[in-house]
CSV table of C-alpha atoms in Angstrom, one decimal:
chain,number,residue,atom,x,y,z
A,1,MET,CA,37.6,-53.0,15.0
A,2,ALA,CA,37.0,-54.5,11.6
A,3,LYS,CA,33.5,-55.4,12.5
A,4,ARG,CA,32.9,-51.7,13.3
A,5,ILE,CA,33.8,-50.5,9.8
A,6,PHE,CA,30.3,-50.4,8.6
A,7,LEU,CA,28.6,-49.4,11.8
A,8,ILE,CA,28.8,-45.6,11.5
A,9,ILE,CA,28.4,-45.8,7.7
A,10,LEU,CA,25.0,-47.4,8.4
A,11,PHE,CA,22.8,-44.5,9.4
A,12,GLY,CA,19.9,-45.4,11.6
A,13,LEU,CA,18.4,-48.5,13.2
A,14,LEU,CA,16.9,-51.4,11.2
A,15,SER,CA,13.3,-52.6,11.7
A,16,THR,CA,13.2,-55.1,14.5
A,17,LEU,CA,12.7,-58.8,13.8
A,18,LEU,CA,13.1,-60.8,16.9
A,19,ILE,CA,14.9,-64.1,16.3
A,20,SER,CA,12.2,-66.0,18.2
A,21,GLY,CA,9.5,-64.8,15.8
A,22,SER,CA,11.6,-64.7,12.6
A,23,PHE,CA,11.3,-66.9,9.6
A,24,LEU,CA,12.8,-70.4,10.2
A,25,PRO,CA,13.7,-72.3,7.0
A,26,THR,CA,12.5,-75.8,6.5
A,27,PRO,CA,13.9,-78.5,4.2
A,28,VAL,CA,12.4,-78.5,0.7
A,29,ASN,CA,12.9,-80.6,-2.3
A,30,ALA,CA,15.2,-79.8,-5.2
A,31,GLN,CA,12.4,-78.5,-7.4
A,32,GLU,CA,11.3,-76.0,-4.8
A,33,THR,CA,14.8,-74.5,-4.6
A,34,GLU,CA,14.7,-73.1,-8.1
A,35,VAL,CA,15.1,-69.3,-8.1
A,36,GLN,CA,11.7,-67.6,-7.9
A,37,PHE,CA,10.9,-63.9,-8.0
A,38,SER,CA,7.5,-62.3,-7.5
A,39,PHE,CA,6.2,-58.7,-6.9
A,40,ILE,CA,4.6,-58.2,-3.5
A,41,ASN,CA,2.8,-55.5,-1.6
A,42,CYS,CA,5.5,-53.3,0.0
A,43,PRO,CA,6.0,-54.1,3.7
A,44,ASN,CA,4.1,-51.6,5.8
A,45,ASN,CA,6.5,-51.6,8.8
A,46,ILE,CA,9.1,-49.4,7.4
A,47,GLU,CA,9.3,-45.7,6.4
A,48,TYR,CA,9.5,-44.9,2.7
A,49,PRO,CA,10.7,-41.8,0.9
A,50,PRO,CA,7.8,-39.5,0.0
A,51,ASN,CA,6.8,-38.9,-3.6
A,52,ARG,CA,8.6,-41.9,-5.0
A,53,LYS,CA,7.1,-44.8,-6.9
A,54,ILE,CA,8.5,-48.0,-5.3
A,55,ASP,CA,7.8,-51.6,-6.4
A,56,CYS,CA,8.6,-54.4,-4.0
A,57,GLY,CA,9.5,-58.0,-4.6
A,58,ARG,CA,10.5,-61.3,-3.0
A,59,LEU,CA,13.4,-63.3,-4.4
A,60,ILE,CA,13.6,-67.0,-3.2
A,61,VAL,CA,17.0,-68.7,-3.6
A,62,PRO,CA,18.7,-71.8,-2.1
A,63,GLU,CA,20.3,-71.2,1.3
A,64,ASN,CA,23.3,-73.1,0.2
A,65,ARG,CA,23.8,-73.7,-3.6
A,66,ARG,CA,26.0,-76.7,-2.9
A,67,ASN,CA,23.0,-78.3,-1.1
A,68,PRO,CA,20.1,-78.0,-3.6
A,69,ASN,CA,17.9,-80.1,-1.4
A,70,GLY,CA,18.3,-77.8,1.6
A,71,ASN,CA,16.6,-74.7,2.9
A,72,VAL,CA,15.7,-71.6,1.0
A,73,VAL,CA,16.0,-67.9,2.0
A,74,GLN,CA,13.6,-65.2,1.1
A,75,LEU,CA,15.1,-61.8,0.1
A,76,THR,CA,13.1,-58.6,0.1
A,77,VAL,CA,13.7,-56.3,-2.9
A,78,PHE,CA,12.8,-52.6,-3.4
A,79,ILE,CA,12.9,-51.0,-6.8
A,80,VAL,CA,12.8,-47.2,-6.5
A,81,ARG,CA,11.7,-45.8,-9.8
A,82,ALA,CA,13.5,-43.0,-11.5
A,83,ARG,CA,11.9,-39.6,-11.6
A,84,SER,CA,12.4,-39.4,-15.4
A,85,GLU,CA,9.5,-40.6,-17.5
A,86,ASN,CA,12.0,-42.2,-19.9
A,87,PRO,CA,14.6,-43.8,-17.6
A,88,LEU,CA,17.8,-45.3,-18.9
A,89,PRO,CA,17.6,-49.1,-19.2
A,90,ASP,CA,20.6,-49.9,-16.8
A,91,PRO,CA,19.5,-49.4,-13.2
A,92,ILE,CA,21.8,-48.9,-10.2
A,93,VAL,CA,21.9,-51.7,-7.6
A,94,TYR,CA,23.1,-50.5,-4.2
A,95,LEU,CA,25.2,-52.9,-2.0
A,96,THR,CA,25.0,-51.9,1.6
A,97,GLY,CA,27.8,-52.3,4.2
A,98,GLY,CA,28.3,-54.5,7.1
A,99,PRO,CA,28.3,-57.3,6.6
A,100,GLY,CA,24.9,-57.5,8.3
A,101,GLY,CA,23.5,-54.1,7.5
A,102,SER,CA,19.9,-53.7,6.3
A,103,ILE,CA,19.0,-51.4,3.5
A,104,SER,CA,15.2,-51.4,4.2
A,105,ALA,CA,15.9,-49.5,7.4
A,106,TYR,CA,17.4,-46.6,5.5
A,107,LEU,CA,14.7,-46.2,2.8
A,108,ARG,CA,13.4,-43.2,4.8
A,109,SER,CA,16.8,-41.5,4.0
A,110,PHE,CA,16.7,-42.4,0.3
A,111,GLU,CA,16.4,-38.8,-1.1
A,112,TYR,CA,19.3,-37.6,1.1
A,113,VAL,CA,21.6,-40.4,0.2
A,114,PHE,CA,20.6,-41.6,-3.2
A,115,GLY,CA,18.2,-39.0,-4.7
A,116,ALA,CA,20.7,-37.6,-7.2
A,117,TYR,CA,21.4,-41.1,-8.5
A,118,ALA,CA,17.8,-42.0,-9.1
A,119,LEU,CA,16.9,-39.2,-11.5
A,120,ASN,CA,17.3,-41.0,-14.8
A,121,ARG,CA,17.8,-44.6,-13.6
A,122,ASP,CA,15.8,-46.9,-11.4
A,123,MET,CA,17.6,-47.9,-8.2
A,124,ILE,CA,17.4,-51.5,-6.9
A,125,LEU,CA,17.9,-52.2,-3.2
A,126,MET,CA,17.8,-55.6,-1.6
A,127,ASP,CA,18.1,-56.7,2.0
A,128,GLN,CA,21.0,-59.2,1.7
A,129,ARG,CA,20.6,-62.7,3.0
A,130,GLY,CA,20.3,-62.9,6.7
A,131,THR,CA,19.5,-59.2,7.1
A,132,GLY,CA,16.7,-56.7,7.5
A,133,LEU,CA,13.3,-57.9,6.1
A,134,SER,CA,14.8,-60.9,4.4
A,135,GLU,CA,14.2,-64.3,6.0
A,136,PRO,CA,15.8,-65.5,8.1
A,137,ASN,CA,17.1,-62.4,9.9
A,138,LEU,CA,20.2,-63.5,11.7
A,139,LYS,CA,20.2,-61.1,14.6
A,140,CYS,CA,21.6,-61.6,18.1
A,141,GLU,CA,20.1,-59.0,20.4
A,142,GLU,CA,21.8,-60.5,23.4
A,143,PHE,CA,25.2,-59.9,21.9
A,144,GLY,CA,24.6,-56.2,21.4
A,145,LEU,CA,24.4,-55.6,25.2
A,146,ALA,CA,27.2,-58.1,26.0
A,147,ASP,CA,29.5,-56.4,23.5
A,148,PHE,CA,28.7,-53.0,25.1
A,149,GLU,CA,29.5,-54.4,28.5
A,150,ALA,CA,32.8,-55.9,27.2
A,151,TYR,CA,34.1,-52.4,26.4
A,152,VAL,CA,32.5,-50.3,29.2
A,153,GLY,CA,32.2,-52.8,32.0
A,154,GLY,CA,35.7,-52.6,33.4
A,155,TYR,CA,36.7,-56.0,32.3
A,156,THR,CA,40.1,-57.2,31.4
A,157,LEU,CA,40.8,-57.8,27.7
A,158,GLU,CA,40.3,-61.6,28.0
A,159,GLU,CA,37.3,-61.3,30.3
A,160,GLY,CA,35.5,-58.8,28.2
A,161,ALA,CA,36.1,-60.7,25.0
A,162,GLN,CA,34.9,-64.0,26.4
A,163,HIS,CA,31.8,-62.3,27.9
A,164,ALA,CA,30.8,-60.9,24.5
A,165,ALA,CA,31.7,-64.1,22.6
A,166,ASP,CA,29.7,-66.3,24.9
A,167,ALA,CA,26.5,-64.3,24.1
A,168,LEU,CA,27.1,-64.7,20.4
A,169,VAL,CA,27.8,-68.4,20.7
A,170,GLU,CA,24.4,-68.9,22.4
A,171,CYS,CA,22.8,-67.4,19.3
A,172,LEU,CA,24.7,-69.7,17.1
A,173,GLU,CA,23.3,-72.7,18.9
A,174,PHE,CA,19.8,-71.2,18.7
A,175,TYR,CA,20.0,-71.0,14.9
A,176,ARG,CA,21.8,-74.3,14.4
A,177,GLU,CA,19.1,-76.1,16.4
A,178,ARG,CA,16.6,-74.7,13.9
A,179,GLY,CA,18.4,-76.1,11.0
A,180,ILE,CA,20.0,-72.9,9.6
A,181,ASP,CA,23.3,-73.5,7.7
A,182,LEU,CA,25.4,-70.7,9.2
A,183,ASN,CA,28.2,-71.2,6.7
A,184,ALA,CA,25.9,-70.4,3.8
A,185,TYR,CA,25.9,-66.7,4.7
A,186,THR,CA,29.0,-65.7,2.8
A,187,SER,CA,30.0,-63.1,0.1
A,188,ALA,CA,30.0,-65.8,-2.6
A,189,GLU,CA,26.4,-66.9,-1.8
A,190,ASN,CA,25.4,-63.2,-1.4
A,191,ALA,CA,26.9,-62.4,-4.8
A,192,ALA,CA,25.0,-65.3,-6.4
A,193,ASP,CA,21.8,-63.8,-5.0
A,194,PHE,CA,22.3,-60.6,-6.8
A,195,ALA,CA,23.2,-62.4,-10.0
A,196,ASP,CA,20.0,-64.4,-9.7
A,197,LEU,CA,18.1,-61.1,-9.1
A,198,ARG,CA,19.4,-59.5,-12.3
A,199,GLN,CA,18.3,-62.5,-14.3
A,200,ALA,CA,14.9,-62.8,-12.6
A,201,LEU,CA,14.2,-59.1,-13.4
A,202,GLY,CA,15.3,-59.6,-17.0
A,203,ILE,CA,17.9,-56.8,-16.7
A,204,GLU,CA,20.5,-56.9,-19.5
A,205,GLN,CA,23.0,-54.6,-17.7
A,206,TRP,CA,23.1,-52.8,-14.4
A,207,ASN,CA,25.6,-50.7,-12.4
A,208,LEU,CA,26.9,-51.8,-9.0
A,209,TYR,CA,27.4,-49.2,-6.2
A,210,GLY,CA,29.0,-50.6,-3.1
A,211,VAL,CA,30.0,-49.0,0.2
A,212,SER,CA,32.3,-50.6,2.8
A,213,TYR,CA,31.5,-54.3,2.9
A,214,GLY,CA,29.4,-53.6,-0.1
A,215,THR,CA,32.6,-53.1,-2.0
A,216,ARG,CA,33.8,-56.5,-1.0
A,217,LEU,CA,30.5,-57.8,-2.3
A,218,ALA,CA,30.8,-55.9,-5.5
A,219,LEU,CA,34.2,-57.3,-6.1
A,220,THR,CA,32.9,-60.8,-5.5
A,221,ILE,CA,30.1,-60.2,-8.0
A,222,MET,CA,32.7,-59.0,-10.5
A,223,ARG,CA,34.8,-62.1,-9.9
A,224,ASP,CA,32.0,-64.7,-9.9
A,225,HIS,CA,29.3,-63.2,-12.0
A,226,PRO,CA,30.8,-60.6,-14.4
A,227,GLU,CA,28.0,-60.9,-16.9
A,228,GLY,CA,25.6,-58.0,-17.0
A,229,ILE,CA,27.8,-55.5,-15.2
A,230,ARG,CA,28.0,-52.1,-17.0
A,231,SER,CA,29.9,-50.2,-14.4
A,232,VAL,CA,31.0,-50.4,-10.7
A,233,VAL,CA,31.5,-47.7,-8.0
A,234,LEU,CA,33.5,-48.8,-5.0
A,235,ASP,CA,33.3,-46.4,-2.0
A,236,SER,CA,35.5,-47.1,1.1
A,237,VAL,CA,37.0,-50.2,-0.4
A,238,VAL,CA,37.5,-53.5,1.5
A,239,PRO,CA,39.3,-55.8,-1.0
A,240,PRO,CA,39.4,-59.5,-0.4
A,241,GLN,CA,43.2,-59.5,0.1
A,242,ALA,CA,43.1,-57.0,2.9
A,243,ARG,CA,43.9,-58.4,6.3
A,244,LEU,CA,41.1,-56.5,7.9
A,245,TYR,CA,41.6,-57.4,11.6
A,246,ILE,CA,45.3,-57.0,11.4
A,247,GLU,CA,45.3,-53.7,9.5
A,248,THR,CA,42.4,-51.9,11.2
A,249,PRO,CA,44.3,-50.9,14.4
A,250,LEU,CA,47.1,-49.3,12.3
A,251,ASN,CA,44.5,-47.6,10.1
A,252,GLY,CA,42.5,-46.4,13.1
A,253,ALA,CA,45.6,-44.9,14.8
A,254,ALA,CA,46.6,-43.2,11.5
A,255,ALA,CA,43.1,-41.7,11.2
A,256,LEU,CA,43.4,-40.4,14.8
A,257,ASP,CA,46.7,-38.8,14.0
A,258,HIS,CA,45.3,-37.2,10.8
A,259,PHE,CA,42.3,-35.9,12.8
A,260,PHE,CA,44.6,-34.0,15.1
A,261,ASP,CA,46.8,-32.8,12.2
A,262,LEU,CA,43.7,-31.4,10.5
A,263,CYS,CA,42.6,-29.5,13.6
A,264,GLU,CA,46.1,-28.0,14.0
A,265,ALA,CA,46.2,-27.0,10.4
A,266,ASP,CA,42.8,-25.3,10.5
A,267,PRO,CA,43.1,-21.7,11.9
A,268,ILE,CA,39.6,-21.8,13.5
A,269,CYS,CA,39.9,-25.3,15.0
A,270,ASN,CA,43.5,-24.6,16.2
A,271,THR,CA,42.5,-21.3,17.8
A,272,THR,CA,39.4,-22.6,19.4
A,273,TYR,CA,40.9,-25.9,20.6
A,274,PRO,CA,44.7,-25.4,20.9
A,275,ASP,CA,46.9,-28.4,21.8
A,276,LEU,CA,44.0,-30.7,21.1
A,277,GLU,CA,46.2,-33.9,20.8
A,278,ARG,CA,47.9,-33.2,24.1
A,279,LYS,CA,44.6,-32.6,25.8
A,280,PHE,CA,43.2,-35.8,24.4
A,281,TYR,CA,46.0,-38.0,25.6
A,282,GLU,CA,46.0,-36.3,29.0
A,283,LEU,CA,42.3,-37.0,29.2
A,284,VAL,CA,42.8,-40.6,28.3
A,285,ASP,CA,45.4,-41.0,31.1
A,286,ARG,CA,43.2,-39.2,33.5
A,287,LEU,CA,40.2,-41.4,32.8
A,288,ASN,CA,42.2,-44.6,32.9
A,289,ALA,CA,43.5,-43.6,36.3
A,290,GLU,CA,40.1,-42.7,37.6
A,291,PRO,CA,37.2,-43.9,35.4
A,292,LEU,CA,33.8,-42.3,35.8
A,293,GLN,CA,30.6,-44.2,36.3
A,294,VAL,CA,28.0,-42.8,33.9
A,295,GLU,CA,24.6,-43.7,32.6
A,296,VAL,CA,24.2,-44.2,28.9
A,297,ARG,CA,20.8,-44.3,27.1
A,298,ARG,CA,20.4,-47.0,24.5
A,299,ARG,CA,18.3,-45.8,21.7
A,300,ALA,CA,17.0,-49.2,20.8
A,301,ASP,CA,15.1,-49.7,24.0
A,302,GLY,CA,15.2,-46.3,25.7
A,303,LYS,CA,16.8,-47.8,28.8
A,304,TYR,CA,19.9,-46.5,30.6
A,305,TYR,CA,22.9,-48.6,31.2
A,306,THR,CA,26.0,-48.1,33.4
A,307,ALA,CA,29.2,-47.4,31.6
A,308,ASN,CA,32.7,-47.4,33.0
A,309,LEU,CA,34.0,-44.3,31.2
A,310,SER,CA,37.8,-45.0,31.0
A,311,GLY,CA,40.4,-43.6,28.7
A,312,ASP,CA,40.2,-46.8,26.6
A,313,VAL,CA,36.5,-46.1,26.1
A,314,LEU,CA,37.3,-42.5,25.0
A,315,VAL,CA,39.6,-44.0,22.3
A,316,GLY,CA,36.6,-46.1,21.1
A,317,VAL,CA,34.4,-43.0,21.0
A,318,MET,CA,36.9,-41.3,18.7
A,319,PHE,CA,37.1,-44.4,16.4
A,320,PHE,CA,33.4,-44.8,16.0
A,321,ASN,CA,32.6,-41.2,15.5
A,322,MET,CA,35.4,-40.4,13.0
A,323,TYR,CA,33.3,-42.4,10.5
A,324,SER,CA,30.6,-39.7,10.5
A,325,THR,CA,31.5,-36.4,8.8
A,326,THR,CA,28.7,-34.9,10.9
A,327,ALA,CA,30.0,-36.2,14.2
A,328,LEU,CA,33.6,-35.4,13.2
A,329,GLN,CA,32.9,-31.7,13.3
A,330,TYR,CA,32.0,-31.9,17.0
A,331,LEU,CA,34.8,-34.1,18.3
A,332,PRO,CA,37.1,-31.2,19.1
A,333,TYR,CA,34.4,-29.6,21.1
A,334,MET,CA,33.6,-32.9,22.9
A,335,ILE,CA,37.3,-33.4,23.8
A,336,GLN,CA,37.7,-29.8,25.1
A,337,GLN,CA,34.5,-30.0,27.2
A,338,ALA,CA,35.6,-33.3,28.7
A,339,TYR,CA,39.1,-32.1,29.3
A,340,ASP,CA,37.6,-29.1,31.2
A,341,GLY,CA,35.4,-31.5,33.3
A,342,PHE,CA,32.1,-31.2,31.4
A,343,ILE,CA,31.3,-34.7,30.1
A,344,GLY,CA,27.7,-34.1,29.1
A,345,PRO,CA,28.4,-34.0,25.3
A,346,LEU,CA,30.6,-37.1,25.6
A,347,ARG,CA,28.0,-39.1,27.6
A,348,GLN,CA,24.9,-38.0,25.8
A,349,ASP,CA,25.9,-37.7,22.2
A,350,PHE,CA,29.0,-39.9,21.7
A,351,LEU,CA,29.0,-42.8,24.2
A,352,PRO,CA,25.8,-44.4,22.7
A,353,SER,CA,27.9,-45.3,19.7
A,354,PHE,CA,29.1,-48.3,21.8
A,355,PHE,CA,25.6,-49.8,21.2
A,356,ALA,CA,27.0,-50.5,17.8
A,357,TRP,CA,25.1,-53.8,17.1
A,358,ASP,CA,21.6,-52.5,17.5
A,359,GLY,CA,19.8,-53.2,14.2
A,360,ILE,CA,22.7,-55.4,12.8
A,361,ALA,CA,22.3,-59.0,11.7
A,362,THR,CA,25.2,-60.0,13.9
A,363,VAL,CA,25.3,-63.7,13.0
A,364,MET,CA,25.4,-62.9,9.3
A,365,HIS,CA,28.2,-60.5,10.0
A,366,TYR,CA,30.3,-63.1,11.7
A,367,SER,CA,29.5,-65.8,9.2
A,368,VAL,CA,31.2,-63.6,6.5
A,369,ASN,CA,34.2,-62.7,8.7
A,370,CYS,CA,34.8,-66.1,10.2
A,371,ASN,CA,34.7,-67.7,6.7
A,372,GLU,CA,36.6,-65.0,4.8
A,373,GLU,CA,38.8,-63.0,7.2
A,374,ILE,CA,39.7,-64.8,10.4
A,375,ALA,CA,40.1,-68.0,8.5
A,376,PHE,CA,43.3,-66.6,7.1
A,377,ASP,CA,44.7,-65.2,10.4
A,378,THR,CA,46.3,-66.9,13.4
A,379,PHE,CA,45.9,-65.9,17.0
A,380,ALA,CA,49.4,-64.6,17.0
A,381,ASP,CA,48.4,-62.3,14.2
A,382,ILE,CA,45.4,-61.1,16.2
A,383,GLU,CA,47.3,-60.8,19.4
A,384,THR,CA,50.1,-58.6,18.0
A,385,ALA,CA,48.1,-56.4,15.6
A,386,SER,CA,48.3,-53.4,17.8
A,387,ASP,CA,51.7,-53.9,19.3
A,388,THR,CA,53.3,-50.9,17.4
A,389,LEU,CA,50.7,-48.4,18.6
A,390,ASP,CA,50.8,-46.0,21.5
A,391,PRO,CA,49.9,-48.3,24.5
A,392,ARG,CA,46.9,-46.1,25.3
A,393,LEU,CA,45.3,-47.1,22.1
A,394,GLN,CA,45.9,-50.9,22.3
A,395,LEU,CA,43.1,-52.2,24.6
A,396,PHE,CA,40.3,-50.8,22.5
A,397,TYR,CA,41.6,-52.2,19.3
A,398,ASP,CA,42.6,-55.5,20.8
A,399,MET,CA,39.1,-56.1,22.2
A,400,ASP,CA,37.4,-56.5,18.9
A,401,ASN,CA,40.1,-58.7,17.5
A,402,TYR,CA,39.8,-61.0,20.6
A,403,ILE,CA,36.0,-61.1,20.5
A,404,THR,CA,36.0,-62.0,16.9
A,405,TYR,CA,38.7,-64.7,17.3
A,406,TYR,CA,36.9,-66.3,20.2
A,407,ILE,CA,33.6,-66.3,18.3
A,408,CYS,CA,35.2,-67.8,15.2
A,409,GLN,CA,36.7,-70.7,17.2
A,410,ASN,CA,33.1,-71.8,17.8
A,411,TRP,CA,31.9,-71.4,14.2
A,412,ASN,CA,33.0,-74.7,12.7
A,413,ALA,CA,33.7,-73.1,9.4
A,414,PRO,CA,35.0,-75.3,6.6
A,415,PRO,CA,38.5,-74.7,5.3
A,416,PRO,CA,38.5,-71.3,3.5
A,417,ASP,CA,38.5,-71.2,-0.3
A,418,PRO,CA,41.9,-69.6,-1.1
A,419,ILE,CA,40.2,-67.3,-3.7
A,420,GLU,CA,38.7,-65.3,-0.8
A,421,ASP,CA,42.1,-64.0,0.1
A,422,ASP,CA,43.1,-63.1,-3.5
A,423,PRO,CA,42.9,-59.7,-5.1
């Protein structure tokens, strides 16, 4: 479930850029690959926070700094100006999660999420390479549906994982045929982009604020480009040395245990939903014995898709929605309703979380994880990561590990730099 870590942290859907119509890089000469920054008219296809002055820009950098004669990428930058008439000189740069999340899609939520930070300082937001309004945008829309089907289609573990992986591999071939260097979309290159942005803007010092994968990126900037950093905030830390795919099943199971402990310790929750843990696992067993066929609406296209609602799927619903403090409050109610035979809340409000990839630059996501995470793991590591868990939790956690491993076998990534596994 490592790839899911950012998916609930990312709130909303990103602006759609179909890969067939997206920017496709072309070879340029070495002189043209010098870093360039220019202010531009702000894109009109996204929603901006009201009553804020925002300046927009475009940063052009090499796709792969080890190949100065290669392609370039264009990165879209948003500078949300402080409310103060005399802002402090050191802005905050926000590093969003993922990898593969887009910040431009969430500008409409700026005041809710960042308003308090942007009183006395400007705030700088950039769609990272391969994401959002930056070009190219490395999405794979076909994978989103195939991944959903892997979990809710009634497949075996191996069948579902291969089904999803095959869809992503087709996207890899699409991008490779168009000359995109898929191994250039890494944390190290990403970090260099932000270092170039600071210099291009003439900023002496700034403050990094990273969430989830953004913390990994912040740590990479600290390691590779420490100059100009005044302070760093790491929220939901993903350090380089973490064995993300191996540890996530254990962490997910621990979070589920803690969820039930919290409800039991809370007088209102325990009185309203007594024996919630027992009911949950009885419901898992019941749905695994007799899965329900239900229709789930996909927000991205408004269409309905058939889901095989099994106990394994219910485990996934819990995992996804424990990321959201809003959703977390309603999970006891959802469990109790489903236990009593009323699956409306589960189907309508929680199952759509399985369309987790809508709006995510999926290929960029796997470039980071194939080069920096799976590169340090073996299949034996992946296969046994969930072995100590309750058997009813294993299939859900194994699926993502298998999908990722199958995808990374087709990545042709170079040998990993050992530094990417060091604290």
